[in-house]
């Protein structure tokens, strides 16, 4: 297991697991809100097609959580 | 260096093609967007041994173009090859319904990928809904992961055509029977003529409204079911972006190929779901046949197998269509385009203003203008404007940074 941080809070992930899967498994199902309606967004297609699961990884915005492999020490924000 | 063959997509079709081509002495590059090979079907399985293939993972191919003597395949690096095989698969097709954008609602393929590829349990209690036989393995995968699957809802009715097709392909019939037994053993009801027509919850799904459907999918007789997870899939959309960039002929939602997987464009091959959704066995056969268009003659056995699986796929297509009654599931406030948050009301307003085709609706109301480039809502928006969904041209098949784009410019000018 490795550990990364989401909004400062530690989240565990298996080696090779995506950030999106690790968050979802940790009960964090939503990590951003939409621009207009403020609707919660997390995983939907989980295969890189829908772009619902965007988040910021180590300062780089708009990364697909389902396609980004979690690395130890990653700082992730919504 | 210029490869003899560049294969885009390392699922069943691409892996087979790469392996067969390398065994025949071709110089092969195999590219995939994901960090591991296998595609959706082989997710989580041991990676295959590919001798003599340059495997390039994490390569999101955003464009392909013709060049002198072949093709240039643009990802974070550029690969050149004399022949191109596109085996980019398909993604779930989903129809919108109230609450479908709540976290906890997953595509059927996504729910399966979370178990098979990511080894997580997507939720505690799930309802699986949609159309097509794929719902069965998805439900079984969730059961195996320890999810309590409360119901499997097939919107269509049992089809005599499908029963006949299954009878002709014993391996498929056996597979379906195995799933049915597993569901029965776990006391999971499989209901035809039913659908999830709404999902409820604040920050995540807490329950769904299930309705009985008329044969045309109009809902009646509603009830609610508590669950924290919904897996929905209404068939698949082939990912033909790269093939469209090269001008390959399409028919319906898929690309046209001959019996050796040659598209209408010289030097461009296609295999697997991009040629019409037929599942992994069909993809493996097509991957092998694609190589035979380059070296040797296709074995008659493979050609016969392909024809058989294609007939099966055709029966699937005809037995599990998306029927128009789903539009009655929507309210004016239902989000149709998830990226741009375009509601049914906004689409209707655009139509009132005179937008009668998907493109004009898109220009007026913005459905399909967001990050996913219409991959999720394109089917629904076309249907809502009374059109048959058609593959959309995407000059950039993947979002890329300006830095990547300018880097490519510098390489070109070097």
Coordinates of C-alpha atoms in Angstrom, one line a residue:
Chain A
X1 CA 0.0 0.0 0.0
X2 CA 1.0 3.6 -0.6
X3 CA -0.4 6.8 0.7
X4 CA -1.3 10.1 -1.0
X5 CA -3.1 13.1 0.3
X6 CA -6.5 14.4 -0.8
X7 CA -7.3 17.9 0.5
X8 CA -4.6 17.3 3.1
X9 CA -6.2 14.1 4.4
X10 CA -4.3 10.8 3.9
X11 CA -5.8 8.2 1.5
X12 CA -4.4 4.7 1.0
X13 CA -4.0 3.2 -2.4
X14 CA -2.8 -0.1 -3.7
X15 CA 0.3 -0.1 -5.9
X16 CA -0.8 0.7 -9.5
X17 CA -4.3 1.8 -8.4
X18 CA -5.8 5.0 -9.9
X19 CA -6.4 8.0 -7.7
X20 CA -10.1 7.9 -8.6
X21 CA -10.5 4.2 -7.5
X22 CA -8.6 4.9 -4.3
X23 CA -10.8 7.8 -3.4
X24 CA -14.0 6.0 -4.3
X25 CA -13.0 3.0 -2.2
X26 CA -12.2 5.3 0.7
X27 CA -15.8 6.6 0.6
X28 CA -14.9 9.8 -1.1
X29 CA -17.3 9.7 -4.0
X30 CA -17.2 13.3 -5.1
X31 CA -14.2 15.6 -5.4
X32 CA -15.4 18.6 -7.4
X33 CA -18.5 20.5 -8.1
X34 CA -19.8 21.7 -11.4
X35 CA -19.3 25.3 -12.6
X36 CA -23.0 26.3 -12.9
X37 CA -25.2 24.0 -10.7
X38 CA -22.6 23.2 -8.1
X39 CA -23.4 19.5 -8.6
X40 CA -21.1 16.9 -7.1
X41 CA -18.9 14.9 -9.5
X42 CA -16.7 11.8 -9.0
X43 CA -16.3 8.6 -11.0
X44 CA -18.8 7.9 -13.8
X45 CA -17.3 6.0 -16.8
X46 CA -14.1 5.1 -14.9
X47 CA -12.4 4.4 -18.3
X48 CA -11.2 7.9 -19.3
X49 CA -14.1 8.8 -21.6
X50 CA -16.4 11.1 -19.6
X51 CA -14.0 13.5 -17.8
X52 CA -16.4 13.8 -14.8
X53 CA -13.6 12.8 -12.4
X54 CA -11.2 15.7 -13.1
X55 CA -9.0 16.8 -10.2
X56 CA -5.6 18.5 -9.6
X57 CA -2.6 16.4 -8.9
X58 CA 0.6 18.0 -7.6
X59 CA -0.6 21.3 -8.9
X60 CA -1.5 20.1 -12.4
X61 CA -5.2 20.7 -13.0
X62 CA -7.7 18.7 -15.1
X63 CA -6.3 15.3 -14.6
X64 CA -8.6 12.3 -15.0
X65 CA -8.7 10.6 -11.6
X66 CA -9.6 7.3 -13.2
X67 CA -6.6 7.4 -15.5
X68 CA -4.0 8.8 -13.1
X69 CA -2.1 6.2 -11.1
X70 CA -1.6 7.2 -7.5
X71 CA 1.9 7.7 -6.3
X72 CA 3.1 7.9 -2.7
X73 CA 3.1 11.5 -1.5
X74 CA 0.9 12.9 -4.3
X75 CA -1.0 16.0 -3.2
X76 CA -4.5 15.9 -4.7
X77 CA -7.1 18.5 -4.6
X78 CA -10.6 18.8 -6.2
Chain B
X1 CA 12.7 4.4 -37.0
X2 CA 9.7 3.5 -39.0
X3 CA 7.7 0.5 -37.8
X4 CA 6.0 -1.9 -40.2
X5 CA 2.9 -1.8 -38.1
X6 CA 1.7 0.6 -35.4
X7 CA -1.2 -0.8 -33.3
X8 CA -3.3 1.7 -31.3
X9 CA -5.1 0.0 -28.5
X10 CA -3.8 -3.0 -26.4
X11 CA -7.1 -4.8 -25.8
X12 CA -7.9 -8.3 -27.2
X13 CA -7.7 -7.1 -30.9
X14 CA -4.6 -5.1 -30.6
X15 CA -2.7 -7.6 -28.4
X16 CA -3.5 -10.4 -30.8
X17 CA -2.4 -8.4 -33.8
X18 CA 0.8 -7.3 -32.2
X19 CA 1.7 -10.8 -31.2
X20 CA 0.9 -12.4 -34.5
X21 CA 2.7 -9.6 -36.5
X22 CA 5.8 -9.9 -34.4
X23 CA 5.9 -13.7 -34.8
X24 CA 5.9 -13.1 -38.5
X25 CA 8.9 -10.9 -38.3
X26 CA 7.2 -7.5 -38.6
X27 CA 8.6 -4.5 -36.6
X28 CA 5.6 -3.6 -34.4
X29 CA 4.8 -0.8 -32.0
X30 CA 1.8 -1.2 -29.7
X31 CA 0.4 1.9 -28.0
X32 CA -2.2 2.2 -25.3
X33 CA -3.5 5.1 -23.3
X34 CA -3.6 3.2 -20.0
X35 CA -0.7 2.3 -17.8
X36 CA -1.2 -1.5 -18.4
X37 CA -2.1 -3.4 -21.5
X38 CA -5.3 -5.5 -21.8
X39 CA -8.0 -2.9 -22.5
X40 CA -11.3 -3.3 -20.7
X41 CA -11.8 -7.0 -21.2
X42 CA -8.4 -8.2 -19.9
X43 CA -8.1 -5.6 -17.2
X44 CA -6.5 -7.0 -14.0
X45 CA -5.3 -10.1 -15.7
X46 CA -1.6 -11.0 -16.0
X47 CA 0.1 -8.9 -18.7
X48 CA 0.7 -11.0 -21.8
X49 CA 4.3 -11.7 -22.9
X50 CA 5.0 -9.9 -26.1
X51 CA 8.3 -10.7 -27.7
X52 CA 9.6 -8.4 -30.3
X53 CA 6.9 -5.8 -29.8
X54 CA 7.7 -2.2 -28.7
X55 CA 5.0 -1.7 -26.1
X56 CA 4.3 2.0 -25.3
X57 CA 1.9 2.5 -22.4
X58 CA 0.4 5.7 -21.1
X59 CA 0.4 6.9 -24.7
X60 CA -2.8 8.9 -25.3
X61 CA -3.0 9.1 -29.1
X62 CA -4.6 12.4 -30.0
X63 CA -4.1 12.4 -33.7
X64 CA -3.0 10.2 -36.6
X65 CA -2.0 11.6 -40.0
X66 CA -0.7 10.3 -43.3
X67 CA 2.9 11.0 -44.1
X68 CA 5.3 9.9 -46.8
X69 CA 5.5 6.2 -46.7
X70 CA 3.0 5.6 -43.9
X71 CA 1.5 7.2 -40.9
X72 CA 2.5 9.4 -38.0
X73 CA 0.8 8.5 -34.7
X74 CA 0.9 11.4 -32.2
X75 CA 0.8 10.8 -28.5
X76 CA 3.3 12.3 -26.0
X77 CA 5.8 11.1 -28.6
X78 CA 5.3 10.5 -32.3
X79 CA 5.6 7.0 -33.8
X80 CA 5.8 6.4 -37.5
X81 CA 4.7 3.2 -39.2
X82 CA 4.0 2.0 -42.8
X83 CA 0.7 0.5 -41.7
X84 CA -1.7 1.5 -39.0
X85 CA -4.1 -0.7 -37.1
X86 CA -6.7 1.0 -35.0
X87 CA -8.1 -1.2 -32.2
X88 CA -9.4 1.5 -29.8
X89 CA -12.5 -0.4 -28.7
X90 CA -15.7 1.1 -27.4
X91 CA -17.1 2.8 -24.4
X92 CA -20.5 2.4 -22.7
X93 CA -23.5 4.1 -24.2
X94 CA -25.7 5.6 -21.6
X95 CA -29.1 7.4 -21.9
X96 CA -29.8 10.3 -19.5
X97 CA -32.3 10.1 -16.7
X98 CA -33.0 12.4 -13.7
X99 CA -30.1 12.0 -11.2
X100 CA -27.8 10.1 -13.6
X101 CA -25.1 12.6 -12.8
X102 CA -25.1 11.8 -9.1
X103 CA -21.9 10.1 -7.8
X104 CA -22.5 6.4 -7.3
X105 CA -24.1 6.2 -10.7
X106 CA -21.5 4.4 -12.8
X107 CA -21.4 3.1 -16.3
X108 CA -21.7 -0.7 -16.4
X109 CA -18.3 -1.0 -18.0
X110 CA -16.9 1.4 -15.4
X111 CA -18.3 -0.6 -12.5
X112 CA -16.7 -3.7 -13.9
X113 CA -13.4 -1.9 -14.5
X114 CA -13.3 -0.8 -10.8
X115 CA -13.6 -4.4 -9.7
X116 CA -11.4 -6.1 -12.4
X117 CA -8.8 -3.5 -12.9
X118 CA -8.7 -1.6 -9.7
X119 CA -9.7 -4.3 -7.3
X120 CA -12.1 -2.2 -5.3
X121 CA -15.7 -2.8 -4.3
X122 CA -17.7 0.0 -6.0
X123 CA -20.4 0.1 -3.3
X124 CA -22.5 -1.9 -0.8
X125 CA -25.8 -2.3 -2.6
X126 CA -26.2 -2.0 -6.4
X127 CA -28.9 -2.0 -9.1
X128 CA -27.7 -2.9 -12.6
X129 CA -29.8 -1.5 -15.4
X130 CA -29.7 -1.0 -19.1
X131 CA -29.9 -3.3 -22.1
X132 CA -27.9 -6.1 -23.6
X133 CA -26.2 -9.3 -22.3
X134 CA -23.3 -7.3 -20.9
X135 CA -25.4 -6.5 -17.9
X136 CA -25.0 -10.2 -16.8
X137 CA -21.2 -10.3 -16.4
X138 CA -21.3 -6.9 -14.8
X139 CA -23.8 -8.1 -12.2
X140 CA -21.7 -11.2 -11.6
X141 CA -18.5 -9.2 -11.3
X142 CA -20.2 -7.0 -8.6
X143 CA -21.5 -10.1 -6.7
X144 CA -18.0 -11.6 -6.8
X145 CA -16.6 -8.4 -5.3
X146 CA -19.0 -8.6 -2.4
X147 CA -21.6 -6.1 -3.6
X148 CA -25.2 -6.9 -2.8
X149 CA -26.8 -6.7 -6.3
X150 CA -30.5 -6.0 -5.6
X151 CA -31.8 -6.3 -9.2
X152 CA -30.7 -6.6 -12.8
X153 CA -33.1 -4.6 -15.1
X154 CA -33.1 -5.3 -18.8
X155 CA -35.2 -2.6 -20.6
X156 CA -35.8 -4.8 -23.6
X157 CA -38.0 -8.0 -23.7
X158 CA -36.7 -11.5 -24.5
X159 CA -36.0 -11.7 -28.2
X160 CA -36.7 -14.8 -30.3
X161 CA -34.0 -13.6 -32.6
X162 CA -31.5 -13.5 -29.8
X163 CA -32.5 -17.0 -28.6
X164 CA -31.9 -18.3 -32.1
X165 CA -28.6 -16.6 -32.4
X166 CA -27.5 -18.0 -29.0
X167 CA -28.5 -21.5 -30.1
X168 CA -26.0 -21.1 -33.0
X169 CA -23.1 -20.1 -30.8
X170 CA -22.9 -22.7 -28.0
X171 CA -20.0 -21.0 -26.2
X172 CA -22.0 -17.8 -25.8
X173 CA -25.1 -19.8 -24.7
X174 CA -23.0 -21.6 -22.1
X175 CA -21.6 -18.3 -20.9
X176 CA -25.0 -16.7 -20.5
X177 CA -26.3 -19.8 -18.7
X178 CA -23.4 -19.6 -16.2
X179 CA -24.2 -16.0 -15.4
X180 CA -27.9 -16.8 -15.0
X181 CA -27.1 -19.6 -12.6
X182 CA -24.8 -17.4 -10.6
X183 CA -27.5 -14.7 -10.3
X184 CA -30.2 -17.2 -9.4
X185 CA -27.9 -18.7 -6.7
X186 CA -27.5 -15.3 -5.2
X187 CA -31.3 -14.7 -5.5
X188 CA -30.8 -11.6 -7.7
X189 CA -33.9 -11.0 -9.7
X190 CA -33.4 -10.4 -13.5
X191 CA -36.3 -8.4 -14.8
X192 CA -36.9 -7.7 -18.4
X193 CA -39.1 -4.7 -19.5
X194 CA -37.8 -2.7 -16.5
X195 CA -35.4 0.2 -16.1
X196 CA -34.0 2.7 -13.6
X197 CA -35.7 5.9 -14.6
X198 CA -34.4 8.2 -11.9
X199 CA -31.7 8.2 -9.2
X200 CA -32.1 10.1 -5.9
X201 CA -29.7 11.5 -3.3
X202 CA -27.9 14.6 -2.2
X203 CA -24.2 14.1 -2.7
X204 CA -24.4 10.5 -3.7
X205 CA -27.0 7.9 -4.8
X206 CA -29.3 6.8 -2.0
X207 CA -31.9 5.1 -4.2
X208 CA -33.5 4.8 -7.6
X209 CA -36.9 4.8 -9.1
X210 CA -37.6 1.6 -11.1
X211 CA -40.4 1.5 -13.6
X212 CA -41.9 -1.1 -15.8
X213 CA -41.6 -0.3 -19.4
X214 CA -43.9 -0.7 -22.4
X215 CA -42.3 -2.4 -25.3
X216 CA -41.4 1.1 -26.6
X217 CA -39.8 1.9 -23.2
X218 CA -42.5 4.3 -21.9
X219 CA -42.5 4.0 -18.1
X220 CA -45.4 2.9 -15.9
X221 CA -45.8 1.3 -12.5
X222 CA -43.0 3.0 -10.5
X223 CA -41.4 1.9 -7.3
X224 CA -38.3 2.9 -5.4
X225 CA -35.3 0.8 -4.4
X226 CA -32.6 1.8 -1.9
X227 CA -29.1 1.4 -3.1
X228 CA -25.8 3.3 -3.0
X229 CA -24.6 2.3 -6.5
X230 CA -26.1 2.1 -9.9
X231 CA -24.4 0.5 -12.9
X232 CA -26.0 1.5 -16.2
X233 CA -25.2 0.5 -19.8
X234 CA -27.3 0.7 -22.9
X235 CA -24.8 -0.9 -25.3
X236 CA -21.5 0.5 -26.5
X237 CA -20.2 3.3 -28.7
X238 CA -17.2 2.3 -30.9
X239 CA -14.3 4.8 -30.4
X240 CA -13.6 5.6 -34.1
X241 CA -12.1 9.1 -33.6
X242 CA -8.7 8.2 -35.2
X243 CA -10.3 6.4 -38.1
X244 CA -12.5 9.4 -38.8
X245 CA -9.4 11.7 -38.7
X246 CA -8.0 9.6 -41.6
X247 CA -11.3 9.7 -43.5
X248 CA -12.2 6.0 -43.2
X249 CA -15.8 5.2 -44.3
X250 CA -18.2 4.5 -41.6
X251 CA -21.6 2.8 -41.5
X252 CA -23.9 3.6 -38.6
X253 CA -21.6 3.9 -35.5
X254 CA -18.7 1.8 -36.7
X255 CA -16.0 1.7 -39.4
X256 CA -16.4 -0.4 -42.5
X257 CA -13.8 -3.1 -43.2
X258 CA -13.3 -5.9 -45.6
X259 CA -12.7 -9.5 -44.6
X260 CA -9.1 -8.8 -43.8
X261 CA -9.9 -5.7 -41.7
X262 CA -8.9 -3.2 -44.4
X263 CA -10.7 0.1 -44.1
X264 CA -11.5 2.3 -47.1
X265 CA -8.2 4.1 -46.6
X266 CA -5.1 2.4 -47.9
X267 CA -2.8 1.2 -45.2
X268 CA -5.3 1.7 -42.4
X269 CA -6.7 -1.4 -40.7
X270 CA -9.3 -1.7 -38.0
X271 CA -10.2 -4.6 -35.6
X272 CA -12.4 -5.2 -32.7
X273 CA -15.2 -3.1 -31.4
X274 CA -14.4 -0.2 -33.8
X275 CA -15.8 -2.4 -36.6
X276 CA -19.0 -3.0 -34.7
X277 CA -19.4 -4.3 -31.2
X278 CA -18.9 -8.1 -31.2
X279 CA -17.1 -8.8 -27.9
X280 CA -13.6 -10.1 -27.1
X281 CA -13.7 -13.4 -29.1
X282 CA -14.5 -11.4 -32.3
X283 CA -11.8 -8.9 -31.5
X284 CA -9.2 -11.6 -31.2
X285 CA -10.2 -13.1 -34.6
X286 CA -10.1 -9.7 -36.2
X287 CA -6.8 -8.8 -34.7
X288 CA -5.3 -12.0 -36.3
X289 CA -7.0 -11.3 -39.6
X290 CA -5.6 -7.8 -39.7
X291 CA -2.1 -9.2 -39.8
X292 CA -3.0 -11.6 -42.6
X293 CA -3.8 -8.6 -44.8
X294 CA 0.0 -7.8 -44.5
X295 CA 1.5 -11.2 -44.6
X296 CA 0.2 -14.5 -46.1
X297 CA -3.4 -15.6 -46.6
X298 CA -6.1 -15.6 -44.0
X299 CA -6.9 -19.2 -42.8
X300 CA -10.4 -20.1 -43.8
X301 CA -11.1 -21.2 -40.2
X302 CA -10.6 -17.6 -39.1
X303 CA -12.8 -16.2 -41.8
X304 CA -15.6 -18.5 -40.9
X305 CA -15.2 -17.7 -37.2
X306 CA -15.4 -14.0 -38.0
X307 CA -18.5 -14.4 -40.1
X308 CA -20.2 -16.4 -37.3
X309 CA -19.3 -13.9 -34.6
X310 CA -20.4 -11.0 -36.8
X311 CA -23.8 -12.6 -37.3
X312 CA -24.1 -13.0 -33.6
X313 CA -23.2 -9.3 -33.1
X314 CA -25.8 -8.3 -35.6
X315 CA -28.5 -10.3 -33.7
X316 CA -27.3 -8.5 -30.5
X317 CA -27.7 -5.2 -32.2
X318 CA -31.2 -5.9 -33.4
X319 CA -32.3 -7.5 -30.1
X320 CA -31.1 -4.8 -27.8
X321 CA -31.7 -1.4 -29.3
X322 CA -32.3 1.8 -27.4
X323 CA -36.0 2.5 -27.9
X324 CA -37.5 6.0 -28.0
X325 CA -39.6 5.8 -24.8
X326 CA -36.5 6.7 -22.7
X327 CA -37.2 10.4 -23.5
X328 CA -40.3 10.1 -21.2
X329 CA -38.0 9.4 -18.3
X330 CA -36.6 12.9 -18.5
X331 CA -38.0 16.1 -16.9
X332 CA -37.2 19.6 -18.2
X333 CA -34.5 19.9 -15.5
X334 CA -32.7 16.7 -16.3
X335 CA -29.1 17.2 -17.3
X336 CA -28.4 15.8 -20.7
X337 CA -24.9 17.0 -21.2
X338 CA -22.9 16.4 -18.0
X339 CA -19.9 18.5 -18.9
X340 CA -21.8 21.7 -19.8
X341 CA -24.8 21.0 -17.6
X342 CA -27.2 21.4 -20.5
X343 CA -30.7 20.4 -19.5
X344 CA -33.5 19.0 -21.6
X345 CA -35.2 22.4 -21.2
X346 CA -32.2 24.1 -22.8
X347 CA -32.2 21.6 -25.7
X348 CA -36.0 22.1 -26.2
X349 CA -35.5 25.9 -26.2
X350 CA -32.8 25.5 -28.9
X351 CA -35.2 23.4 -31.0
X352 CA -37.9 26.0 -30.5
X353 CA -35.4 28.6 -31.9
X354 CA -35.1 26.4 -35.1
X355 CA -32.3 24.0 -34.3
X356 CA -33.4 20.8 -35.8
X357 CA -30.2 18.9 -36.1
X358 CA -27.6 17.9 -33.4
X359 CA -25.0 20.3 -34.7
X360 CA -27.2 23.4 -34.5
X361 CA -28.5 22.3 -31.1
X362 CA -24.9 22.0 -30.0
X363 CA -24.0 25.5 -31.3
X364 CA -27.1 27.1 -29.6
X365 CA -27.2 25.2 -26.3
X366 CA -23.7 23.7 -26.0
X367 CA -24.4 20.0 -25.4
X368 CA -21.3 18.2 -26.5
X369 CA -19.0 21.2 -26.2
X370 CA -17.3 20.1 -23.0
X371 CA -14.4 18.0 -22.0
X372 CA -15.8 14.7 -23.2
X373 CA -16.5 16.1 -26.7
X374 CA -20.0 14.6 -26.7
X375 CA -18.9 11.1 -25.9
X376 CA -21.5 10.8 -23.1
X377 CA -24.4 12.8 -24.5
X378 CA -23.9 12.6 -28.3
X379 CA -26.3 9.7 -28.7
X380 CA -29.0 11.3 -26.6
X381 CA -28.8 14.7 -28.3
X382 CA -29.0 13.1 -31.7
X383 CA -32.1 11.1 -30.7
X384 CA -33.7 14.1 -29.0
X385 CA -33.5 16.0 -32.3
X386 CA -34.9 13.1 -34.2
X387 CA -31.6 12.0 -35.8
X388 CA -29.7 8.7 -35.9
X389 CA -26.6 9.1 -33.8
X390 CA -23.5 9.4 -36.1
X391 CA -19.8 9.3 -35.1
X392 CA -18.5 12.8 -34.5
X393 CA -15.3 14.1 -36.0
X394 CA -12.8 15.1 -33.4
X395 CA -9.6 16.6 -34.7
X396 CA -8.1 16.0 -31.3
X397 CA -9.1 12.6 -30.0
X398 CA -7.6 13.4 -26.6
X399 CA -7.1 16.7 -24.8
X400 CA -3.5 17.7 -24.9
X401 CA -1.6 20.7 -23.5
X402 CA -0.4 23.6 -25.6
X403 CA 3.1 22.6 -24.5
X404 CA 2.7 19.2 -26.1
X405 CA 1.3 20.7 -29.2
X406 CA 4.1 23.2 -29.6
X407 CA 6.7 20.5 -28.9
X408 CA 5.3 18.6 -31.8
X409 CA 5.7 21.8 -33.9
X410 CA 9.3 22.1 -33.0
X411 CA 10.0 18.5 -33.9
X412 CA 8.3 19.0 -37.2
X413 CA 10.5 22.0 -38.0
X414 CA 13.7 20.6 -36.7

